[in-house]
């Protein structure tokens, strides 16, 4: 069994999200209680071509362990070779295979969730990566419950992946055709967890400690993966663990603390080698900043301003104005 599942542990994973879970955001989530990290997905072909941009996606720090590097592709032998290269570069704690991405540019290359329609190829990919890696590190997989609501085959796929040597499987409770709409189907996730002997990590619609506690109590999953909720609220890991331990919800994070984390994230991004000059780093942060400010007072206007930022100073000015406005609103309501 993977070490992070031993002794009754129920690990909280940060879901891999392209353009979101870079080395900086993973650091923040780790500090706030996430147990297991997975990098943004990387193309096996990009790795094989020694593409510097692709290699940046595999970066992580020692503090982020246990951390896995996620690969996508449709050729098991090539993916196995790519996994070996990654292990040689930095020895991740595991290699993860992407069978869940719904994005067209991945699906069109016979990667991600497209393989849910082609179980023989899916099996060859999983077996190819496992053969290429051998016993150097564990291999895991992430998947969706099916291509569409007429072809939900997650239990069958989980059994195939177990037979191919996967040591854990994360199951997102939506089909590829759903994208991120509708509700995650936790009945199917539960069926997957009961169908195999390896750990199954449930993914979908976990945004509070109560959500986590319910899924832990009502299903057979061995852990939970949190994605989009962490984009807005990376404190969700700390909140969820507190709820599991005490049955109580933590008070909301004060606006001042939220802005402090936003500014720290900006500075870390600028200082990171990932994005280059400050302007480029801040342009890459725009979508992240807009996600952070959801629920803030005057969020609509904040998003409009944050969508244009090019420097940390601009974000500092917006934060100061936001905090002053919130203080004024509080003073008026107190009258």
Short mmCIF file of C-alpha atoms in Angstrom, two decimals, residues 76-291:
data_model
loop_
_atom_site.label_atom_id
_atom_site.label_comp_id
_atom_site.label_asym_id
_atom_site.label_seq_id
_atom_site.Cartn_x
_atom_site.Cartn_y
_atom_site.Cartn_z
CA UNK A 76 2.12 3.11 -23.63
CA UNK A 77 5.70 2.36 -24.65
CA UNK A 78 6.52 6.03 -25.30
CA UNK A 79 4.81 7.05 -22.07
CA UNK A 80 6.85 4.47 -20.19
CA UNK A 81 10.02 5.95 -21.65
CA UNK A 82 8.86 9.46 -20.75
CA UNK A 83 8.13 8.34 -17.19
CA UNK A 84 11.66 6.94 -16.93
CA UNK A 85 13.07 10.29 -18.03
CA UNK A 86 11.03 12.12 -15.39
CA UNK A 87 12.20 9.71 -12.69
CA UNK A 88 15.78 10.31 -13.78
CA UNK A 89 15.30 14.07 -13.55
CA UNK A 90 13.77 14.35 -10.13
CA UNK A 91 12.49 11.07 -8.63
CA UNK A 92 8.83 11.89 -7.96
CA UNK A 93 6.99 9.77 -5.41
CA UNK A 94 4.74 8.35 -8.14
CA UNK A 95 3.80 8.66 -11.79
CA UNK A 96 0.13 9.39 -12.51
CA UNK A 97 -1.61 8.69 -15.83
CA UNK A 98 -4.29 11.06 -17.09
CA UNK A 99 -7.40 9.21 -18.28
CA UNK A 100 -9.74 12.01 -17.29
CA UNK A 101 -8.94 15.28 -19.07
CA UNK A 102 -11.98 16.39 -21.13
CA UNK A 103 -10.18 19.12 -23.12
CA UNK A 104 -10.43 18.74 -26.89
CA UNK A 105 -6.74 19.27 -27.62
CA UNK A 106 -5.89 16.34 -25.32
CA UNK A 107 -8.76 14.11 -26.43
CA UNK A 108 -7.93 14.71 -30.11
CA UNK A 109 -4.45 13.26 -29.49
CA UNK A 110 -5.97 10.05 -28.12
CA UNK A 111 -5.18 11.11 -24.57
CA UNK A 112 -7.11 11.90 -21.41
CA UNK A 113 -10.74 10.79 -21.29
CA UNK A 114 -10.77 9.64 -24.95
CA UNK A 115 -9.24 6.36 -23.77
CA UNK A 116 -12.37 5.61 -21.74
CA UNK A 117 -13.95 4.74 -25.11
CA UNK A 118 -11.09 2.39 -25.99
CA UNK A 119 -10.34 0.05 -23.11
CA UNK A 120 -7.75 -2.06 -25.00
CA UNK A 121 -5.66 1.06 -25.69
CA UNK A 122 -6.23 2.30 -22.13
CA UNK A 123 -4.93 -1.03 -20.84
CA UNK A 124 -1.89 -0.89 -23.13
CA UNK A 125 -1.08 2.63 -21.95
CA UNK A 126 -1.35 1.67 -18.27
CA UNK A 127 0.65 -1.53 -18.75
CA UNK A 128 3.25 0.30 -20.87
CA UNK A 129 3.88 2.91 -18.22
CA UNK A 130 4.03 0.30 -15.49
CA UNK A 131 6.49 -1.79 -17.51
CA UNK A 132 8.64 1.24 -18.29
CA UNK A 133 8.76 2.37 -14.66
CA UNK A 134 9.15 -1.08 -13.15
CA UNK A 135 9.60 -0.95 -9.40
CA UNK A 136 11.25 2.48 -9.33
CA UNK A 137 8.10 4.35 -8.24
CA UNK A 138 4.39 3.46 -8.02
CA UNK A 139 2.06 4.23 -10.93
CA UNK A 140 -1.44 5.58 -10.35
CA UNK A 141 -4.22 6.86 -12.60
CA UNK A 142 -6.91 9.53 -12.71
CA UNK A 143 -10.10 9.00 -14.69
CA UNK A 144 -13.71 10.02 -15.17
CA UNK A 145 -16.69 7.70 -14.78
CA UNK A 146 -17.21 7.40 -18.54
CA UNK A 147 -17.38 9.18 -21.87
CA UNK A 148 -21.07 10.11 -21.55
CA UNK A 149 -24.11 9.04 -19.53
CA UNK A 150 -24.75 6.12 -21.90
CA UNK A 151 -21.26 4.69 -21.52
CA UNK A 152 -20.48 4.89 -17.82
CA UNK A 153 -17.85 2.16 -17.50
CA UNK A 154 -15.82 3.30 -14.50
CA UNK A 155 -16.05 0.02 -12.58
CA UNK A 156 -14.80 -1.95 -15.60
CA UNK A 157 -11.99 0.56 -16.18
CA UNK A 158 -10.91 0.46 -12.53
CA UNK A 159 -10.61 -3.33 -12.68
CA UNK A 160 -8.54 -3.08 -15.86
CA UNK A 161 -6.25 -0.50 -14.26
CA UNK A 162 -5.82 -2.63 -11.15
CA UNK A 163 -4.90 -5.61 -13.33
CA UNK A 164 -2.36 -3.42 -15.16
CA UNK A 165 -0.53 -2.65 -11.93
CA UNK A 166 -1.94 0.70 -10.91
CA UNK A 167 -1.56 1.23 -7.16
CA UNK A 168 -4.32 3.82 -6.70
CA UNK A 169 -7.03 5.39 -8.86
CA UNK A 170 -8.61 8.82 -8.56
CA UNK A 171 -12.15 8.87 -9.97
CA UNK A 172 -13.84 12.13 -10.94
CA UNK A 173 -17.58 11.54 -10.67
CA UNK A 174 -18.50 13.15 -14.00
CA UNK A 175 -18.44 11.94 -17.59
CA UNK A 176 -16.35 13.59 -20.25
CA UNK A 177 -19.46 15.01 -21.91
CA UNK A 178 -20.46 16.70 -18.64
CA UNK A 179 -17.24 18.66 -18.44
CA UNK A 180 -17.63 20.38 -15.07
CA UNK A 181 -21.40 20.81 -15.20
CA UNK A 182 -24.02 18.97 -13.20
CA UNK A 183 -23.31 17.00 -10.05
CA UNK A 184 -20.60 14.43 -9.48
CA UNK A 185 -21.95 10.88 -9.25
CA UNK A 186 -20.62 9.52 -5.99
CA UNK A 187 -22.63 6.30 -6.30
CA UNK A 188 -20.40 5.31 -9.21
CA UNK A 189 -17.29 6.42 -7.31
CA UNK A 190 -18.38 4.24 -4.38
CA UNK A 191 -18.98 1.28 -6.72
CA UNK A 192 -15.45 1.70 -8.06
CA UNK A 193 -13.98 1.75 -4.56
CA UNK A 194 -15.82 -1.48 -3.70
CA UNK A 195 -14.82 -3.20 -6.95
CA UNK A 196 -11.04 -3.09 -6.50
CA UNK A 197 -8.55 -3.79 -3.73
CA UNK A 198 -6.36 -0.74 -4.37
CA UNK A 199 -7.21 2.71 -2.93
CA UNK A 200 -9.77 4.78 -4.84
CA UNK A 201 -9.69 8.55 -4.35
CA UNK A 202 -13.02 10.30 -4.83
CA UNK A 203 -13.13 13.58 -6.74
CA UNK A 204 -15.98 15.99 -7.40
CA UNK A 205 -17.96 18.66 -5.52
CA UNK A 206 -15.89 18.64 -2.32
CA UNK A 207 -15.87 22.23 -1.11
CA UNK A 208 -16.39 22.01 2.68
CA UNK A 209 -15.43 19.87 5.60
CA UNK A 210 -19.01 18.60 5.77
CA UNK A 211 -18.76 17.43 2.14
CA UNK A 212 -15.59 15.54 2.95
CA UNK A 213 -16.98 13.94 6.10
CA UNK A 214 -20.10 12.78 4.26
CA UNK A 215 -18.18 11.11 1.46
CA UNK A 216 -15.79 9.47 3.91
CA UNK A 217 -18.74 8.15 5.92
CA UNK A 218 -21.03 7.10 3.07
CA UNK A 219 -18.58 5.62 0.54
CA UNK A 220 -15.66 3.21 0.46
CA UNK A 221 -13.13 5.71 -0.87
CA UNK A 222 -9.68 5.77 0.73
CA UNK A 223 -9.10 9.50 0.21
CA UNK A 224 -10.51 12.57 -1.46
CA UNK A 225 -9.21 14.85 -4.21
CA UNK A 226 -10.12 18.55 -4.18
CA UNK A 227 -9.80 20.68 -7.29
CA UNK A 228 -11.89 23.71 -8.22
CA UNK A 229 -12.89 24.51 -4.63
CA UNK A 230 -9.20 25.01 -3.80
CA UNK A 231 -8.80 27.59 -6.58
CA UNK A 232 -11.06 29.99 -4.72
CA UNK A 233 -10.38 28.74 -1.23
CA UNK A 234 -7.06 26.94 -0.67
CA UNK A 235 -7.92 26.98 3.04
CA UNK A 236 -10.40 24.18 2.23
CA UNK A 237 -7.79 21.56 3.18
CA UNK A 238 -7.27 23.03 6.65
CA UNK A 239 -11.02 23.51 7.10
CA UNK A 240 -11.79 19.97 5.99
CA UNK A 241 -9.26 18.39 8.35
CA UNK A 242 -10.55 20.47 11.25
CA UNK A 243 -14.11 19.34 10.53
CA UNK A 244 -13.05 15.68 10.36
CA UNK A 245 -11.27 15.96 13.71
CA UNK A 246 -13.83 18.04 15.60
CA UNK A 247 -17.13 18.00 13.70
CA UNK A 248 -17.01 21.79 13.74
CA UNK A 249 -16.59 24.27 10.91
CA UNK A 250 -13.85 26.87 11.23
CA UNK A 251 -14.94 30.51 11.01
CA UNK A 252 -14.58 32.16 7.58
CA UNK A 253 -11.09 33.37 6.74
CA UNK A 254 -11.02 37.17 7.24
CA UNK A 255 -10.79 39.33 4.14
CA UNK A 256 -7.44 40.71 5.34
CA UNK A 257 -5.97 37.20 5.47
CA UNK A 258 -7.38 36.37 2.06
CA UNK A 259 -5.76 39.42 0.48
CA UNK A 260 -2.50 38.66 2.29
CA UNK A 261 -2.42 35.22 0.69
CA UNK A 262 -3.32 36.66 -2.74
CA UNK A 263 -0.40 39.08 -2.54
CA UNK A 264 1.96 36.37 -1.34
CA UNK A 265 0.89 34.16 -4.25
CA UNK A 266 1.61 37.01 -6.66
CA UNK A 267 5.07 37.59 -5.21
CA UNK A 268 5.91 33.88 -5.27
CA UNK A 269 4.81 33.69 -8.91
CA UNK A 270 7.00 36.66 -9.83
CA UNK A 271 9.98 35.15 -8.02
CA UNK A 272 9.44 31.75 -9.62
CA UNK A 273 11.42 30.69 -12.68
CA UNK A 274 8.20 29.43 -14.22
CA UNK A 275 6.89 32.64 -15.80
CA UNK A 276 9.79 34.96 -16.50
CA UNK A 277 9.32 38.73 -16.20
CA UNK A 278 6.87 40.24 -13.69
CA UNK A 279 4.47 41.29 -16.43
CA UNK A 280 4.25 37.75 -17.79
CA UNK A 281 3.89 36.28 -14.32
CA UNK A 282 1.06 38.64 -13.46
CA UNK A 283 -0.70 38.04 -16.77
CA UNK A 284 -0.61 34.33 -15.98
CA UNK A 285 -2.06 35.10 -12.53
CA UNK A 286 -5.11 37.00 -13.77
CA UNK A 287 -7.50 34.06 -13.89
CA UNK A 288 -6.21 32.90 -10.51
CA UNK A 289 -6.81 36.33 -8.98
CA UNK A 290 -10.35 36.46 -10.32
CA UNK A 291 -11.04 33.05 -8.77
#
